[in-house]
Structure formats: C-alpha cells, structure tokens
mmCIF file with all atom_site columns, C-alpha atoms and ligand atoms in Angstrom:
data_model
loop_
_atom_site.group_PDB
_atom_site.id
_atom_site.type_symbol
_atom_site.label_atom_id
_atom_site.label_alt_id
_atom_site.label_comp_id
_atom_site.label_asym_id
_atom_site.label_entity_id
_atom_site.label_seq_id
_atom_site.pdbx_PDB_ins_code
_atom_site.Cartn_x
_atom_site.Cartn_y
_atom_site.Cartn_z
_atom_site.occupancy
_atom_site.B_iso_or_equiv
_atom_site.pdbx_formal_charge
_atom_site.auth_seq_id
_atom_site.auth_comp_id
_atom_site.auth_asym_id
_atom_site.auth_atom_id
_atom_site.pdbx_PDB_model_num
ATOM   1   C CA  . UNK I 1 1   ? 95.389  134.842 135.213 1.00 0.00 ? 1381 UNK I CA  1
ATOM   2   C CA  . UNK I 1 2   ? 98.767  136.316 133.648 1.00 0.00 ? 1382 UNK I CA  1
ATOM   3   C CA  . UNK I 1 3   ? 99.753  135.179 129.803 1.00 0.00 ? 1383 UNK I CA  1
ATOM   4   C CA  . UNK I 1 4   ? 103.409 134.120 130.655 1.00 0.00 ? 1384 UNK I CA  1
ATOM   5   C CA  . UNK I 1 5   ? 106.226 133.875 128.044 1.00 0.00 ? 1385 UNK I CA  1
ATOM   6   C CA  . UNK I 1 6   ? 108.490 130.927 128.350 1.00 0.00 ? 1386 UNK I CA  1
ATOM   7   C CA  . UNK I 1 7   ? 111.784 131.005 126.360 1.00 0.00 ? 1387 UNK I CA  1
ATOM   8   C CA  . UNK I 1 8   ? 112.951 127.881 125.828 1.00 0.00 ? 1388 UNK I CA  1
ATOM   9   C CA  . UNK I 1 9   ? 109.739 126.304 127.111 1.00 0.00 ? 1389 UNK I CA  1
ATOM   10  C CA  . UNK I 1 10  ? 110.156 123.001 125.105 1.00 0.00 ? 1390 UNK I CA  1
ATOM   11  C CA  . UNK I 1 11  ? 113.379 122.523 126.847 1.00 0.00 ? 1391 UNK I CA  1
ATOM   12  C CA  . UNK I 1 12  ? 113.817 119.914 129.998 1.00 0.00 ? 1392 UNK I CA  1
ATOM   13  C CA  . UNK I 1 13  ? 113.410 123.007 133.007 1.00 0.00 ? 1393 UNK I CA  1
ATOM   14  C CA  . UNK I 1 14  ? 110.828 125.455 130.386 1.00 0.00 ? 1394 UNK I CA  1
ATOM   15  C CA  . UNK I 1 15  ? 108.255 122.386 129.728 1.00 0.00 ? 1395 UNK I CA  1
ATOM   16  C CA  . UNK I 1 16  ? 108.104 121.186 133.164 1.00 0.00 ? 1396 UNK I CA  1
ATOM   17  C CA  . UNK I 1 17  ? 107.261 125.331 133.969 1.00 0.00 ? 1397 UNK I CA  1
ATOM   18  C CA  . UNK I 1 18  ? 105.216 125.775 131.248 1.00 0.00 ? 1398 UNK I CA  1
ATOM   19  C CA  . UNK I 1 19  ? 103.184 122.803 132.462 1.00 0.00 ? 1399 UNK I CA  1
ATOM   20  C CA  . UNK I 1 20  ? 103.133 124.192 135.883 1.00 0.00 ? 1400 UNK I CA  1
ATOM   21  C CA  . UNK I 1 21  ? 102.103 127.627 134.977 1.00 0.00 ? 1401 UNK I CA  1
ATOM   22  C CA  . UNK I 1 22  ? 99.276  126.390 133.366 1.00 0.00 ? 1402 UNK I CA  1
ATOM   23  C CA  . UNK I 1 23  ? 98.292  124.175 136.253 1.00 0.00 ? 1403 UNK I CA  1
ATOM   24  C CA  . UNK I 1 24  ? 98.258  127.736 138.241 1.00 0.00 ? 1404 UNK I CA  1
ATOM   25  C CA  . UNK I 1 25  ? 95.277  128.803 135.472 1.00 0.00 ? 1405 UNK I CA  1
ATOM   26  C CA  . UNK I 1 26  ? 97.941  131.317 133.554 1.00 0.00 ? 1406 UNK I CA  1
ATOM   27  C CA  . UNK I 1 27  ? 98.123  131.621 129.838 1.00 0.00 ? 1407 UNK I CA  1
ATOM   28  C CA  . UNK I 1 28  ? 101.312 130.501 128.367 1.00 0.00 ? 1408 UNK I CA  1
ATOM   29  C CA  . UNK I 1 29  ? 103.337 131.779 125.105 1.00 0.00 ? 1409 UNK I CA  1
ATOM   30  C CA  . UNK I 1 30  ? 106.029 129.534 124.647 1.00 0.00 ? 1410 UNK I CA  1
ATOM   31  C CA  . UNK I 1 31  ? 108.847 130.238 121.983 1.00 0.00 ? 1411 UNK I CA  1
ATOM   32  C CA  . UNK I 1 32  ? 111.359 127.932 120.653 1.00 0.00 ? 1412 UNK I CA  1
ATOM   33  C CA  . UNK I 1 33  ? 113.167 126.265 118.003 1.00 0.00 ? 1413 UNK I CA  1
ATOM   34  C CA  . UNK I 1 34  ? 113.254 122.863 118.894 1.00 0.00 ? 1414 UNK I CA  1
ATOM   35  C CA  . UNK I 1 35  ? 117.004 122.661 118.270 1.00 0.00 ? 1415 UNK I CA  1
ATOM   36  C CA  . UNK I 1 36  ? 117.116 120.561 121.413 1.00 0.00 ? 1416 UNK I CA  1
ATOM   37  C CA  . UNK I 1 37  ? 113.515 121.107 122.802 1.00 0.00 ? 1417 UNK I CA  1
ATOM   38  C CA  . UNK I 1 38  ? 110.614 118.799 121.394 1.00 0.00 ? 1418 UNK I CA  1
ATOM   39  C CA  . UNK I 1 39  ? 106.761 118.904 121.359 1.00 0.00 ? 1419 UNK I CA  1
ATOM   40  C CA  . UNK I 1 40  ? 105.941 115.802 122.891 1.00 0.00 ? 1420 UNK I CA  1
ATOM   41  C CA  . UNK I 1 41  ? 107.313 117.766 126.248 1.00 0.00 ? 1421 UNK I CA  1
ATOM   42  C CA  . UNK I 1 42  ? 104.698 120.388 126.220 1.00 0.00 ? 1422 UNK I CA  1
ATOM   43  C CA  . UNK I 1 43  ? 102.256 117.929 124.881 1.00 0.00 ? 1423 UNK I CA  1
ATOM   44  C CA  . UNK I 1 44  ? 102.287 115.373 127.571 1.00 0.00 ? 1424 UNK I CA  1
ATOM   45  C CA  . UNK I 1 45  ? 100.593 117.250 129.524 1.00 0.00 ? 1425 UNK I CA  1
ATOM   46  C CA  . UNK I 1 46  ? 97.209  117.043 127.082 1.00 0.00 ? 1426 UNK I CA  1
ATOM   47  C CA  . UNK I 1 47  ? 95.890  119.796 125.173 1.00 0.00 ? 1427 UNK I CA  1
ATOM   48  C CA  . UNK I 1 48  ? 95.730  123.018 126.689 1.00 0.00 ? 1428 UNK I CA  1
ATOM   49  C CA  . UNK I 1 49  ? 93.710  125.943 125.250 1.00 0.00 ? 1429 UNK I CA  1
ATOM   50  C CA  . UNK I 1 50  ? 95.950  128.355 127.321 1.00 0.00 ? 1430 UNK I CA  1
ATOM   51  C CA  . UNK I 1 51  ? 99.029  127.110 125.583 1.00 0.00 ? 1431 UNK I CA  1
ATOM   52  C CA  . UNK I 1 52  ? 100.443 129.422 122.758 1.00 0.00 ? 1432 UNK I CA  1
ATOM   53  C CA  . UNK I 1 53  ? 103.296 127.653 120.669 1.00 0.00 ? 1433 UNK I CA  1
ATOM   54  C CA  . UNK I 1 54  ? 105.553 129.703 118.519 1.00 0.00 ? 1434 UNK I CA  1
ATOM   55  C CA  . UNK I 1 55  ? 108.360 128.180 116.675 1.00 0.00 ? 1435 UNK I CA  1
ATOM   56  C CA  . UNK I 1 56  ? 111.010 130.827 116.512 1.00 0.00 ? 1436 UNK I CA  1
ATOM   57  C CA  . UNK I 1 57  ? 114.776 131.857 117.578 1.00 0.00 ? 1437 UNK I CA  1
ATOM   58  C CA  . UNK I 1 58  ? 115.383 134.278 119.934 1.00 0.00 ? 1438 UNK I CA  1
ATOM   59  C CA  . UNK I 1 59  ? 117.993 135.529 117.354 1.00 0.00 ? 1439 UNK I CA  1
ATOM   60  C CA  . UNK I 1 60  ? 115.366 136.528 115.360 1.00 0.00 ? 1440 UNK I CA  1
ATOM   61  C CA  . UNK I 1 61  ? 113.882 139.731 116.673 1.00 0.00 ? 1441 UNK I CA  1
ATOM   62  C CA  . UNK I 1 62  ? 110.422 140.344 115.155 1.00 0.00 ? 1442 UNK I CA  1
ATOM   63  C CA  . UNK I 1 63  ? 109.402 136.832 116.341 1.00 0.00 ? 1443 UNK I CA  1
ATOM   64  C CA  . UNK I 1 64  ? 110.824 137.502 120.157 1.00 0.00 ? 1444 UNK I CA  1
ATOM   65  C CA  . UNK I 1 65  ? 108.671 141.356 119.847 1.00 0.00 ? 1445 UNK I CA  1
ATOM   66  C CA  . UNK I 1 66  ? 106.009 139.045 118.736 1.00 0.00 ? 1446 UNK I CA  1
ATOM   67  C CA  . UNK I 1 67  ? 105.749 136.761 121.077 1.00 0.00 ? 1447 UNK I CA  1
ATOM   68  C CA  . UNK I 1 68  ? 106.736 139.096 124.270 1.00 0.00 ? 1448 UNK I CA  1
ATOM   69  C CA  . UNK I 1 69  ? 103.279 141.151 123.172 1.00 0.00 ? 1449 UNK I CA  1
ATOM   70  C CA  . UNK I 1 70  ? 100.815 141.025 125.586 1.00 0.00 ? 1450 UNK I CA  1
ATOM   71  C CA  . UNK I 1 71  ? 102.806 139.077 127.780 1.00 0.00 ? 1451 UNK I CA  1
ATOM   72  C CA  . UNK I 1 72  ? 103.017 140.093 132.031 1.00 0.00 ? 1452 UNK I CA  1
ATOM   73  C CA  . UNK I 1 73  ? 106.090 138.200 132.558 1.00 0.00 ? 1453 UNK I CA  1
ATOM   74  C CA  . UNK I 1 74  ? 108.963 136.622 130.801 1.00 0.00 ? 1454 UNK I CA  1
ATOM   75  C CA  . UNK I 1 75  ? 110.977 133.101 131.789 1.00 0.00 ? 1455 UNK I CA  1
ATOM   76  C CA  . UNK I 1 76  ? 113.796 133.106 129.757 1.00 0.00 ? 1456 UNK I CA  1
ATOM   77  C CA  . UNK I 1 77  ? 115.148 129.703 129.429 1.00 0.00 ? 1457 UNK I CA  1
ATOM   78  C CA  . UNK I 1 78  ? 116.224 129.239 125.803 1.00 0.00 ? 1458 UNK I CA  1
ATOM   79  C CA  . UNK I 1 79  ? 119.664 128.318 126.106 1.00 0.00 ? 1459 UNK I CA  1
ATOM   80  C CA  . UNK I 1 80  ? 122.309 126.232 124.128 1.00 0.00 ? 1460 UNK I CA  1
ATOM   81  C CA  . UNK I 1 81  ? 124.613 124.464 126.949 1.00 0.00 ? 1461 UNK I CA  1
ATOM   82  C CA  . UNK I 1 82  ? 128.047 125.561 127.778 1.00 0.00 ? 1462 UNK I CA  1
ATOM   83  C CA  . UNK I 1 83  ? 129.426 122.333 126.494 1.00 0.00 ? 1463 UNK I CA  1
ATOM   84  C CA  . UNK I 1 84  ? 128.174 123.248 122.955 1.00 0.00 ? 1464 UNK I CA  1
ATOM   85  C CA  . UNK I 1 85  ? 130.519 126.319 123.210 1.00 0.00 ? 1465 UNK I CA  1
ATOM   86  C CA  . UNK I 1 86  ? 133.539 123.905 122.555 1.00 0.00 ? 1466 UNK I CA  1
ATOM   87  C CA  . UNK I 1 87  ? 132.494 122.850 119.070 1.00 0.00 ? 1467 UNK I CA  1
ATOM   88  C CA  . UNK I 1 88  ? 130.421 125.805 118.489 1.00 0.00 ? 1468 UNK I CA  1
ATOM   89  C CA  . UNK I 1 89  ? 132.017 128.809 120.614 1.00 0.00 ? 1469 UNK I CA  1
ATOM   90  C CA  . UNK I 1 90  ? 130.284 131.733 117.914 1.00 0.00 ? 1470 UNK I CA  1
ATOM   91  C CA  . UNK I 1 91  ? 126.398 130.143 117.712 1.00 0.00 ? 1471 UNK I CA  1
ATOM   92  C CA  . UNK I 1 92  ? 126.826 129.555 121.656 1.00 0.00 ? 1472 UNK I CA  1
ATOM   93  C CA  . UNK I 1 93  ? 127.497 132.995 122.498 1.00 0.00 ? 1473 UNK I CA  1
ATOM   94  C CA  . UNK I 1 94  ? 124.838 134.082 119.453 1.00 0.00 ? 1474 UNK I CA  1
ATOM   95  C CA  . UNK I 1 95  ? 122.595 132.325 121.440 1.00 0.00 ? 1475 UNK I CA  1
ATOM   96  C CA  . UNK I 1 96  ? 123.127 133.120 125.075 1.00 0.00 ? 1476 UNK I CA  1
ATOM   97  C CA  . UNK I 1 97  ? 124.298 136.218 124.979 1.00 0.00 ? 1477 UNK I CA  1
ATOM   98  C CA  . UNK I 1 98  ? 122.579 138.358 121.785 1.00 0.00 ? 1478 UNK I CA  1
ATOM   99  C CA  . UNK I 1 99  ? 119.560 136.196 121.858 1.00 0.00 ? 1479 UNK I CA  1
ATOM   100 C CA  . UNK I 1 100 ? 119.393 137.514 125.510 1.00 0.00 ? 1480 UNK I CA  1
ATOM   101 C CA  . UNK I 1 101 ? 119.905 140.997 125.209 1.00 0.00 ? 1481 UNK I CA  1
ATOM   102 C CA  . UNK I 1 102 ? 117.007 140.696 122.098 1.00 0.00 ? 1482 UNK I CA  1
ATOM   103 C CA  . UNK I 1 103 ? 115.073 139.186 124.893 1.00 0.00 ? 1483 UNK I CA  1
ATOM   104 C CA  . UNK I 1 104 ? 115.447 141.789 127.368 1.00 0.00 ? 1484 UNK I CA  1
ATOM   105 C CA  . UNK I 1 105 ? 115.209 144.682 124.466 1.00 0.00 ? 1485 UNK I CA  1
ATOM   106 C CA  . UNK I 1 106 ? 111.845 143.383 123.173 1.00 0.00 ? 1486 UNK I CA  1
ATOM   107 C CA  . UNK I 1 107 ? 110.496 142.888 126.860 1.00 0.00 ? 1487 UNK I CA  1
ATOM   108 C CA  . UNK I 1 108 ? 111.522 146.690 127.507 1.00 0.00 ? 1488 UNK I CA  1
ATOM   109 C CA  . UNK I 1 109 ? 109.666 147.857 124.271 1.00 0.00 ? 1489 UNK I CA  1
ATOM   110 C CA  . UNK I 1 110 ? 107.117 146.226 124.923 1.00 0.00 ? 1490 UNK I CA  1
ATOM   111 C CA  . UNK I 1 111 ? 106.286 147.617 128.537 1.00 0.00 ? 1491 UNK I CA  1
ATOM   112 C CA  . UNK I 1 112 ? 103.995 144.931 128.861 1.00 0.00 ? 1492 UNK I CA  1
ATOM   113 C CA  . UNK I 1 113 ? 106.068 142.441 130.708 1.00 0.00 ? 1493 UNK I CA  1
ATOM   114 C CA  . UNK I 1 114 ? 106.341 143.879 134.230 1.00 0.00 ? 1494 UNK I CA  1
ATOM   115 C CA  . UNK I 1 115 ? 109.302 141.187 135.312 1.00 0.00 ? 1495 UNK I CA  1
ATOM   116 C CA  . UNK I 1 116 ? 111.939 138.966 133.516 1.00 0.00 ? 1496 UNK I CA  1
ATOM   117 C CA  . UNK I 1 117 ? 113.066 136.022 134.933 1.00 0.00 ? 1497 UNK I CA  1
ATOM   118 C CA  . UNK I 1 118 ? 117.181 135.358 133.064 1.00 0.00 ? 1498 UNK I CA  1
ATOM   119 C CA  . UNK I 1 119 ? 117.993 131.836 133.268 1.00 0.00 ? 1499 UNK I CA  1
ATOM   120 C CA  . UNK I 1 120 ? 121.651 131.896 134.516 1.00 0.00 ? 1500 UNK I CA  1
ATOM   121 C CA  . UNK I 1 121 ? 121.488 131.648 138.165 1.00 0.00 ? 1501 UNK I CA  1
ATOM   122 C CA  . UNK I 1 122 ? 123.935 134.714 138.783 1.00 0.00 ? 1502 UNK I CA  1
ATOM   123 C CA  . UNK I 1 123 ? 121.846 136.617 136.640 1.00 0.00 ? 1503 UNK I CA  1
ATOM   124 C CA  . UNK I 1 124 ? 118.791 135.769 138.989 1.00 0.00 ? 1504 UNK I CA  1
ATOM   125 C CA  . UNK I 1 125 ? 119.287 139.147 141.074 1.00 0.00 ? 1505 UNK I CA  1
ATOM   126 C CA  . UNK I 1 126 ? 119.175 141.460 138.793 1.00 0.00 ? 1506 UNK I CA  1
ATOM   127 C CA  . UNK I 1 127 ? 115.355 140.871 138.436 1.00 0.00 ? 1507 UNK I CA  1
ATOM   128 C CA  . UNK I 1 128 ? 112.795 142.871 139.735 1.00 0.00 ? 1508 UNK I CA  1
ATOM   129 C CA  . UNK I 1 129 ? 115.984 145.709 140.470 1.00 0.00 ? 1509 UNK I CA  1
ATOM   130 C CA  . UNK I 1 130 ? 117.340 145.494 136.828 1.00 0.00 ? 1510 UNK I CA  1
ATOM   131 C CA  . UNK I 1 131 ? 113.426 145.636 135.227 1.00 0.00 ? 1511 UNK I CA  1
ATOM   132 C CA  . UNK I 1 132 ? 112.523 148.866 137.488 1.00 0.00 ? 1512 UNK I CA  1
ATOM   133 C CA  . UNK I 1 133 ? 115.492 150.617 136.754 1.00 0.00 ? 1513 UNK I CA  1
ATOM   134 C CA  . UNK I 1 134 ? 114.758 150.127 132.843 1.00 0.00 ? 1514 UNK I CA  1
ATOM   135 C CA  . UNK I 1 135 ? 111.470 151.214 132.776 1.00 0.00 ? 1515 UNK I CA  1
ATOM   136 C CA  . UNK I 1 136 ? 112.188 154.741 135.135 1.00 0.00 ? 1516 UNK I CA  1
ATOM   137 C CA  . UNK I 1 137 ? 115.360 155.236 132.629 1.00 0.00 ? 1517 UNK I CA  1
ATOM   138 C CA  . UNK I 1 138 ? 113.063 154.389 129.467 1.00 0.00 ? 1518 UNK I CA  1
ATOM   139 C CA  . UNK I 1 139 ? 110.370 156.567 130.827 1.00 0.00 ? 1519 UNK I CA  1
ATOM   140 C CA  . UNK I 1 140 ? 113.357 159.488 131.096 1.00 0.00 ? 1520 UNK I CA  1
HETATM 141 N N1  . NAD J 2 .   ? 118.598 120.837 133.458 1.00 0.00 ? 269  NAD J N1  1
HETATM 142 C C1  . NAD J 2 .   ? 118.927 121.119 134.728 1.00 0.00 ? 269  NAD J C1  1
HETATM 143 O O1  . NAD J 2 .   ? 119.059 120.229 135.601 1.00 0.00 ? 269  NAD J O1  1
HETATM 144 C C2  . NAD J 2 .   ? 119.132 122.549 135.171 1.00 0.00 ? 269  NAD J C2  1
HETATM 145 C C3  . NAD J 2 .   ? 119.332 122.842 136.518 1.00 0.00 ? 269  NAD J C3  1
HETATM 146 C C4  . NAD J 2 .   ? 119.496 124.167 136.922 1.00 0.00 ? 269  NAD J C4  1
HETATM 147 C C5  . NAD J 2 .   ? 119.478 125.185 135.984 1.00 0.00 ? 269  NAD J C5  1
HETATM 148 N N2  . NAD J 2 .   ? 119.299 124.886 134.675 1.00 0.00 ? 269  NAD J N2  1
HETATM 149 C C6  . NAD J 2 .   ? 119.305 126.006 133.734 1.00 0.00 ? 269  NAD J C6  1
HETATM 150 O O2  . NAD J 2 .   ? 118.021 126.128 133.111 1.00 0.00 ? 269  NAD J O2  1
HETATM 151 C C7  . NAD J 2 .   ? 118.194 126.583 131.780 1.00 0.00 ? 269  NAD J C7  1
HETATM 152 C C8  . NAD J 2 .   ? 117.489 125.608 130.827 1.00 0.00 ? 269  NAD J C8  1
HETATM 153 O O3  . NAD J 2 .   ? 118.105 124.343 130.939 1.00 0.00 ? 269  NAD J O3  1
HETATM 154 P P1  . NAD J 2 .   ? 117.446 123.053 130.291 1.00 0.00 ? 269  NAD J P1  1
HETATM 155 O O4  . NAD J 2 .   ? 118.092 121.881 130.936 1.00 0.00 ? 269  NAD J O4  1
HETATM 156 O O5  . NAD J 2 .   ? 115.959 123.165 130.301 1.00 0.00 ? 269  NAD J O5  1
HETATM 157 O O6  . NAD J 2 .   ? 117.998 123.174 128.791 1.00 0.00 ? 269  NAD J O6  1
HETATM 158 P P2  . NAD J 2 .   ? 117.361 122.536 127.473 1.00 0.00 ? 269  NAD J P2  1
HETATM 159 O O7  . NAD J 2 .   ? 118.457 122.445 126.466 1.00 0.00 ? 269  NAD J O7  1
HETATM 160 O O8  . NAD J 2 .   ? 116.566 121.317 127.789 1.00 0.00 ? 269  NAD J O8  1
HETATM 161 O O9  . NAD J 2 .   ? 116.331 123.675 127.015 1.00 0.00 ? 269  NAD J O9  1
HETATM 162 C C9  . NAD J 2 .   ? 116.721 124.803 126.274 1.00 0.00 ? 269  NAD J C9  1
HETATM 163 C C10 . NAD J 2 .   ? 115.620 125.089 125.273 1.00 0.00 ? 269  NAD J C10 1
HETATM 164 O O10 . NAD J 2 .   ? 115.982 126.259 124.538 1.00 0.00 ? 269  NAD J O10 1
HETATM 165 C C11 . NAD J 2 .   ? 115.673 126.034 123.176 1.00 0.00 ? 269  NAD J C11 1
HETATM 166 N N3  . NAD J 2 .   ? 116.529 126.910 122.369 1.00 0.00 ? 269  NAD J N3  1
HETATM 167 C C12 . NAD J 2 .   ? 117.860 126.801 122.139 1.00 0.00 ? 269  NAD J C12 1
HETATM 168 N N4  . NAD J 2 .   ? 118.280 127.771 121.328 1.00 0.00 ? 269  NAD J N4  1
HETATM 169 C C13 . NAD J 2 .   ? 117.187 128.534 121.036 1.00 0.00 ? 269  NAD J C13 1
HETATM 170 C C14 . NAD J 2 .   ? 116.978 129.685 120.226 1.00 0.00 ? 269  NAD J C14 1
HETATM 171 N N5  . NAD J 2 .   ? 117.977 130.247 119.517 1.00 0.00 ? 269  NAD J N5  1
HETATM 172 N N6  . NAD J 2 .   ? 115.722 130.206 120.155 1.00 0.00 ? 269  NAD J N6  1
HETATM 173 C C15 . NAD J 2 .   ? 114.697 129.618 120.834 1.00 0.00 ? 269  NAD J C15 1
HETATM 174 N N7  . NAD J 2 .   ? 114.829 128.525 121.614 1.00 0.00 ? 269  NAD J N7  1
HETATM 175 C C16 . NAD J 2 .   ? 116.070 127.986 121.703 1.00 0.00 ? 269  NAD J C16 1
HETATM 176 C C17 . NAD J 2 .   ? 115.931 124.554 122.934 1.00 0.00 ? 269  NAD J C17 1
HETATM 177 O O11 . NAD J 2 .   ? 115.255 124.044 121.807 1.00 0.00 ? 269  NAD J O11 1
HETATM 178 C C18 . NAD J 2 .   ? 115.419 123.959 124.246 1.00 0.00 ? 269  NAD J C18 1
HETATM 179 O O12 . NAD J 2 .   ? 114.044 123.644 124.151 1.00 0.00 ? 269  NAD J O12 1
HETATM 180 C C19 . NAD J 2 .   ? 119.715 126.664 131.541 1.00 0.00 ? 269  NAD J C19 1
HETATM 181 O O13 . NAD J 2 .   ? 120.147 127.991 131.731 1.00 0.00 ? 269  NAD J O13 1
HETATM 182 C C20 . NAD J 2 .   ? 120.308 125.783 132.610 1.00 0.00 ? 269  NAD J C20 1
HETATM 183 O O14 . NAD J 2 .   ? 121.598 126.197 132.981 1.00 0.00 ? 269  NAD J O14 1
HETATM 184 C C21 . NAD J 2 .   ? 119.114 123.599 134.251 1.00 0.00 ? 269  NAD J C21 1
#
C-alpha cells in the first residue's frame, strides 16, 4: 500500500482516480479547493478510512508541503481549464503554471514522493526522467 497524493482529486478525471486508487488498497491524500471540484465526487464512493481530504490551493505553498508529506507518489490534476484563460488569463496561468512548479518544488523537498505524474499530456514524458534527474542534481 502507497499513500498517493491527488491534486485536483475532487475534479471529474482526480475523483474517478482517487476512487480507483483506493480500490487498489492505497492510501489517498487528496487536495483541493473545490473551485470546480465537489465532495459528493469523492464521497460516492462511501466512506473510506484511507481517504485524506485537504481543502487547500496549490497556490498556497505550506498546504501543498503539507499535504505532499509522506506521500510515494503525486497525480497532479488540479487544473483551471484553458477556456477560463479568456476571462481570467492571470488566475489561469497562477494556477497552471505557479501552482505547478509549487507542486513539483514541494514534491522535490520532500524526497518522499519517488514519481510525479503532471496532468498535461505533453508533460506526461518528462516523468520518471524529469523526477531522477532532480533528485541526483538535489543530492549534488
Ligand atoms: N475531462 C476530460 O475528459 C479529460 C480528458 C483528458 C485529460 N484531461 C485532463 O485532466 C486534467 C483534469 O481535468 P478534469 O476534467 O478532471 O478537470 P476538473 O476541472 O474537473 O478538475 C480540476 C480540479 O482541480 C481543482 N482545482 C482548481 N484549481 C485549484 C487550485 N488552485 N488548488 C487546488 N485545486 C484546484 C478543482 O476544484 C477541480 O476539482 C486536466 O489537465 C485535463 O486537461 C481531462
């Protein structure tokens, strides 16, 4: 059994995971705001004493070191959509962008997450590559 942090994990793609992970028998941490996420997602499932709940932005970096602690892994799904951008260009790129790099930061203090899953498909390859390269240049 892993404990598994889901970013985003109240949103459409992180609550179906979340409630697949669990199905697996892993622990799972999941953090976010419910600006477009909701409970009743991770909830329909039933309770789950493996499921960890923080409400928190990814902006905000002592709740993303908190929750990344103890954590093997990271899904990072918390996301505002592209079509937000239009109205919203600043918060969007806030979000997807800075709140990502926090992500990644807290993940690589941490040294407890040994992967990191990015949710933007072109980011997908960089992976197990991109985490091992961190930790031997953090280790430098
Ligand atoms: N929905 C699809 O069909 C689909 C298909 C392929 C890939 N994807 C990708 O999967 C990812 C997730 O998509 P989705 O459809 O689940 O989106 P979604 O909007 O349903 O979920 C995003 C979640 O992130 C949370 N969130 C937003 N800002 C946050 C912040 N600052 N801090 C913490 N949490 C925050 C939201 O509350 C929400 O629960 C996206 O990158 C998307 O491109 C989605």
């Amino acid at each position: 059994m892993k404990r598994i942090l889901v970013t985003g994990g109240a949103g459409f793609i992180g609550s179906h995971l979340s409630h697949h992970l669990l199905a697996q028998g892993h622990a799972v941490t999941v953090l976010d705001d419910f600006s477009t996420g909701t409970l009743e997602r991770l909830e329909r499932a039933g309770p789950n004493d493996r499921l960890r709940v923080i409400e928190g932005s990814i902006l905000n970096p002592d709740v993303v070191a908190a929750a990344v602690q103890n954590c093997e892994m990271v899904y990072h799904l918390a996301v505002q959509c592209v079509r937000r951008s239009i109205g919203k260009p600043i918060a969007n790129h806030d979000i997807n962008a800075t709140g990502t790099l926090n992500m990644l930061e807290s993940a690589r203090r941490a040294k407890s997450a040994s992967s990191i899953v990015p949710h933007q498909r072109s980011m997908a390859t960089l992976r197990t590559d991109c985490w091992a390269r961190m930790r031997s240049s953090a280790s430098r």
